[in-house]
Structure formats: C-alpha cells, structure tokens
Tab-separated table of C-alpha atoms in Angstrom:
chain	number	residue	atom	x	y	z
A	959	MET	CA	246.013	308.083	65.774
A	960	LEU	CA	249.792	307.669	65.950
A	961	ARG	CA	249.449	304.635	68.224
A	962	ALA	CA	247.036	302.983	65.844
A	963	GLY	CA	249.396	303.638	62.940
A	964	ALA	CA	252.362	302.190	64.873
A	965	LEU	CA	250.406	299.086	65.858
A	966	LEU	CA	249.211	298.629	62.299
A	967	ALA	CA	252.767	298.995	61.021
A	968	LEU	CA	254.096	296.454	63.516
A	969	GLY	CA	251.237	294.074	62.899
A	970	GLY	CA	251.566	294.453	59.150
A	971	ALA	CA	255.304	293.777	59.346
A	972	ALA	CA	254.824	290.624	61.411
A	973	VAL	CA	252.293	289.063	59.071
A	974	PRO	CA	254.659	288.600	56.110
A	975	LEU	CA	257.311	287.050	58.393
A	976	THR	CA	255.032	284.196	59.348
A	977	GLY	CA	255.005	282.983	55.765
A	978	CYS	CA	258.761	283.055	55.304
A	979	ASP	CA	261.234	280.372	56.269
A	980	LEU	CA	262.426	282.355	59.294
A	981	PHE	CA	259.899	280.707	61.598
A	982	ASP	CA	259.349	277.504	59.647
A	983	ARG	CA	262.621	275.671	60.167
A	984	ASP	CA	263.741	272.726	58.103
A	985	ASP	CA	261.092	269.996	58.331
A	986	GLU	CA	263.812	267.409	57.795
A	987	SER	CA	265.222	268.170	61.259
A	988	ARG	CA	261.909	267.000	62.771
A	989	THR	CA	261.712	263.745	60.821
A	990	PRO	CA	263.465	260.935	62.673
A	991	ASP	CA	266.104	259.121	60.697
A	992	PRO	CA	265.673	255.322	60.515
A	993	LEU	CA	269.142	254.982	62.070
A	994	GLU	CA	268.179	256.912	65.232
A	995	PRO	CA	266.991	253.793	67.113
A	996	LEU	CA	270.214	251.945	66.283
A	997	ALA	CA	272.346	254.883	67.413
A	998	ALA	CA	270.403	255.055	70.679
A	999	GLU	CA	270.716	251.290	71.076
A	1000	ALA	CA	274.496	251.456	70.541
A	1001	THR	CA	274.754	254.151	73.206
A	1002	ALA	CA	272.622	252.104	75.609
A	1003	LEU	CA	274.691	248.965	74.978
A	1004	GLU	CA	277.861	250.918	75.646
A	1005	ALA	CA	276.441	252.134	78.957
A	1006	ARG	CA	275.337	248.622	79.960
A	1007	HIS	CA	278.773	247.173	79.239
A	1008	ARG	CA	280.551	249.932	81.152
A	1009	ALA	CA	278.231	249.465	84.144
A	1010	ALA	CA	278.789	245.711	84.050
A	1011	ALA	CA	282.563	246.198	83.816
A	1012	ALA	CA	282.413	248.325	86.959
A	1013	ALA	CA	280.245	245.751	88.734
A	1014	VAL	CA	282.373	242.736	87.748
A	1015	PRO	CA	286.050	243.712	87.625
A	1016	ALA	CA	287.002	240.224	86.411
A	1017	LEU	CA	285.145	240.976	83.156
A	1018	ALA	CA	286.277	244.597	82.862
A	1019	GLU	CA	288.856	244.118	80.103
A	1020	ARG	CA	286.489	242.167	77.848
A	1021	LEU	CA	283.478	244.408	78.529
A	1022	THR	CA	285.426	247.632	78.075
A	1023	ALA	CA	286.549	246.529	74.613
A	1024	ILE	CA	282.939	245.781	73.658
A	1025	ALA	CA	281.762	249.099	75.138
A	1026	ASP	CA	284.407	250.910	73.070
A	1027	ALA	CA	283.086	249.203	69.924
A	1028	HIS	CA	279.551	250.335	70.733
A	1029	ARG	CA	280.764	253.902	71.234
A	1030	ALA	CA	282.453	253.811	67.809
A	1031	HIS	CA	279.259	252.428	66.255
A	1032	ALA	CA	277.147	255.164	67.833
A	1033	GLU	CA	279.556	257.811	66.526
A	1034	GLU	CA	279.464	256.382	62.990
A	1035	LEU	CA	275.684	256.107	63.044
A	1036	ARG	CA	275.396	259.726	64.196
A	1037	ARG	CA	277.769	260.756	61.416
A	1038	ALA	CA	275.604	258.898	58.857
A	1039	ILE	CA	272.501	260.561	60.287
A	1040	GLY	CA	274.169	263.958	60.191
A	1041	ARG	CA	273.103	264.908	63.681
A	1042	PRO	CA	275.102	265.152	66.882
A	1043	ALA	CA	274.464	262.729	69.691
A	1044	PRO	CA	271.978	263.901	72.307
A	1045	SER	CA	273.667	265.560	75.237
A	1046	GLY	CA	274.083	263.527	78.397
A	1047	SER	CA	274.613	259.839	78.781
A	1048	PRO	CA	272.021	257.149	79.298
A	1049	ALA	CA	271.307	256.314	82.893
A	1050	VAL	CA	272.173	252.822	83.990
A	1051	ALA	CA	271.068	251.782	87.436
A	1052	PRO	CA	273.965	250.517	89.526
A	1053	SER	CA	273.697	246.998	90.841
A	1054	ALA	CA	272.763	246.784	94.542
A	1055	ALA	CA	274.502	243.455	95.098
A	1056	PRO	CA	277.752	242.076	93.764
A	1057	ALA	CA	277.056	240.760	90.295
A	1058	ASP	CA	277.539	237.146	89.320
A	1059	PRO	CA	279.812	237.049	86.243
A	1060	ASP	CA	277.793	234.291	84.573
A	1061	THR	CA	274.523	236.179	85.034
A	1062	VAL	CA	276.058	239.419	83.780
A	1063	ARG	CA	277.442	237.696	80.684
A	1064	ALA	CA	274.098	235.992	79.990
A	1065	GLU	CA	272.189	239.284	80.253
A	1066	LEU	CA	274.662	241.111	78.037
A	1067	ARG	CA	274.640	238.235	75.549
A	1068	GLN	CA	270.844	238.520	75.302
A	1069	ALA	CA	271.089	242.287	74.743
A	1070	GLU	CA	273.738	241.748	72.060
A	1071	GLN	CA	271.580	239.133	70.302
A	1072	GLU	CA	268.653	241.563	70.201
A	1073	GLY	CA	270.991	244.291	68.966
A	1074	ARG	CA	272.405	242.010	66.280
A	1075	ASP	CA	268.892	241.202	65.079
A	1076	ASN	CA	267.950	244.891	65.008
A	1077	ALA	CA	271.081	245.803	63.036
A	1078	ALA	CA	270.522	242.940	60.572
A	1079	LYS	CA	266.908	244.041	59.962
A	1080	ALA	CA	268.015	247.645	59.485
A	1081	CYS	CA	270.738	246.491	57.081
A	1082	ALA	CA	268.230	244.572	54.973
A	1083	ALA	CA	265.961	247.624	54.735
A	1084	ALA	CA	268.702	250.236	54.282
A	1085	PRO	CA	269.741	251.963	51.092
A	1086	ALA	CA	273.056	250.779	49.633
A	1087	GLU	CA	275.078	253.680	51.038
A	1088	ARG	CA	274.145	252.639	54.596
A	1089	ALA	CA	274.090	248.859	54.213
A	1090	ALA	CA	277.835	248.375	54.675
A	1091	LEU	CA	277.843	250.269	57.975
A	1092	LEU	CA	274.815	248.382	59.274
A	1093	GLY	CA	276.194	245.028	58.125
A	1094	SER	CA	279.428	245.775	59.934
A	1095	ILE	CA	277.535	246.640	63.119
A	1096	ALA	CA	275.457	243.458	62.867
A	1097	ALA	CA	278.631	241.394	62.417
A	1098	ALA	CA	280.326	243.099	65.372
A	1099	ARG	CA	277.332	242.410	67.584
A	1100	ALA	CA	277.376	238.762	66.522
A	1101	THR	CA	281.025	238.674	67.539
A	1102	HIS	CA	280.123	240.231	70.893
A	1103	VAL	CA	277.625	237.428	71.491
A	1104	GLU	CA	280.428	234.902	71.019
A	1105	ALA	CA	282.861	236.893	73.174
A	1106	LEU	CA	280.360	236.841	76.039
A	1107	LYS	CA	280.077	233.044	76.149
C-alpha cells in the first residue's frame, strides 16, 4: 500500500510539470533566423579564403584581409541574430596539388559573387533594423569580387 501511494505521489507530481515551461523551452530558439544562412556563408567564405591563402602564399596578404572581413561579418550577423556561432570551424579540404593563383582567384570571385547576390536579396527582404548591416555586407562582397580580379 505504501509503494502504491509513493508511486501515485511521484506520478501525480510529474504530471503537472509536463504542462509548465520547465520542459517546454522557448520555441523561438528552435526557429531559424533568416540571417542564419548568411552567417554560415560568411564563416564558410572566411574558411575558403584562409585555405586559399595557405595554398597560394603569393595571394596570402590579399586573401587574409578578405577572410578577416568575412569573420567580422559573421560576428555581426551572429550578434544581430542573438545567438553564438556554432562551435568548431567549417572543414575545408586542403588542395592536393599546388594551386594556380588565377584559378584560385576565379573560384573565390565566383563564391564572392554568389555571396554578394545572397546578401543583396536578404537586404531587400530584411526589416529596416537589419537592412544597413546586410547592405554593408553586400557592398563588401562586391568589393571582394573586384579585389580578386
């Protein structure tokens, strides 16, 4: 009889907890922010530029400056989102053969053009408080395209 009473008491105590907010965390934390893809893209672009700088030392100074800009963009986007960056860094496969500087620049230029287009589209769809940040990122990526010519 005592066991049944104890089980009933424990079971009865657990039932009300399931309806409270203790187990049902903030739904907003599960909803992806529209800036998440741009933040991830900025992180990926940073990684690509750093890998290319390591593969082509002649371009290292130029590519490092662009990678630093992408890191700053990712940090600002994460700040606007209100969430920390995911732990770890994106994996970038190292080049097996020495990289041709012209090929590297062309590939990075293409990635920057796609990134510029993505930032411009996000800027056009963003609320006013985010438009300035996204416009700045789009402009920076357009500048990167020119710097990679």
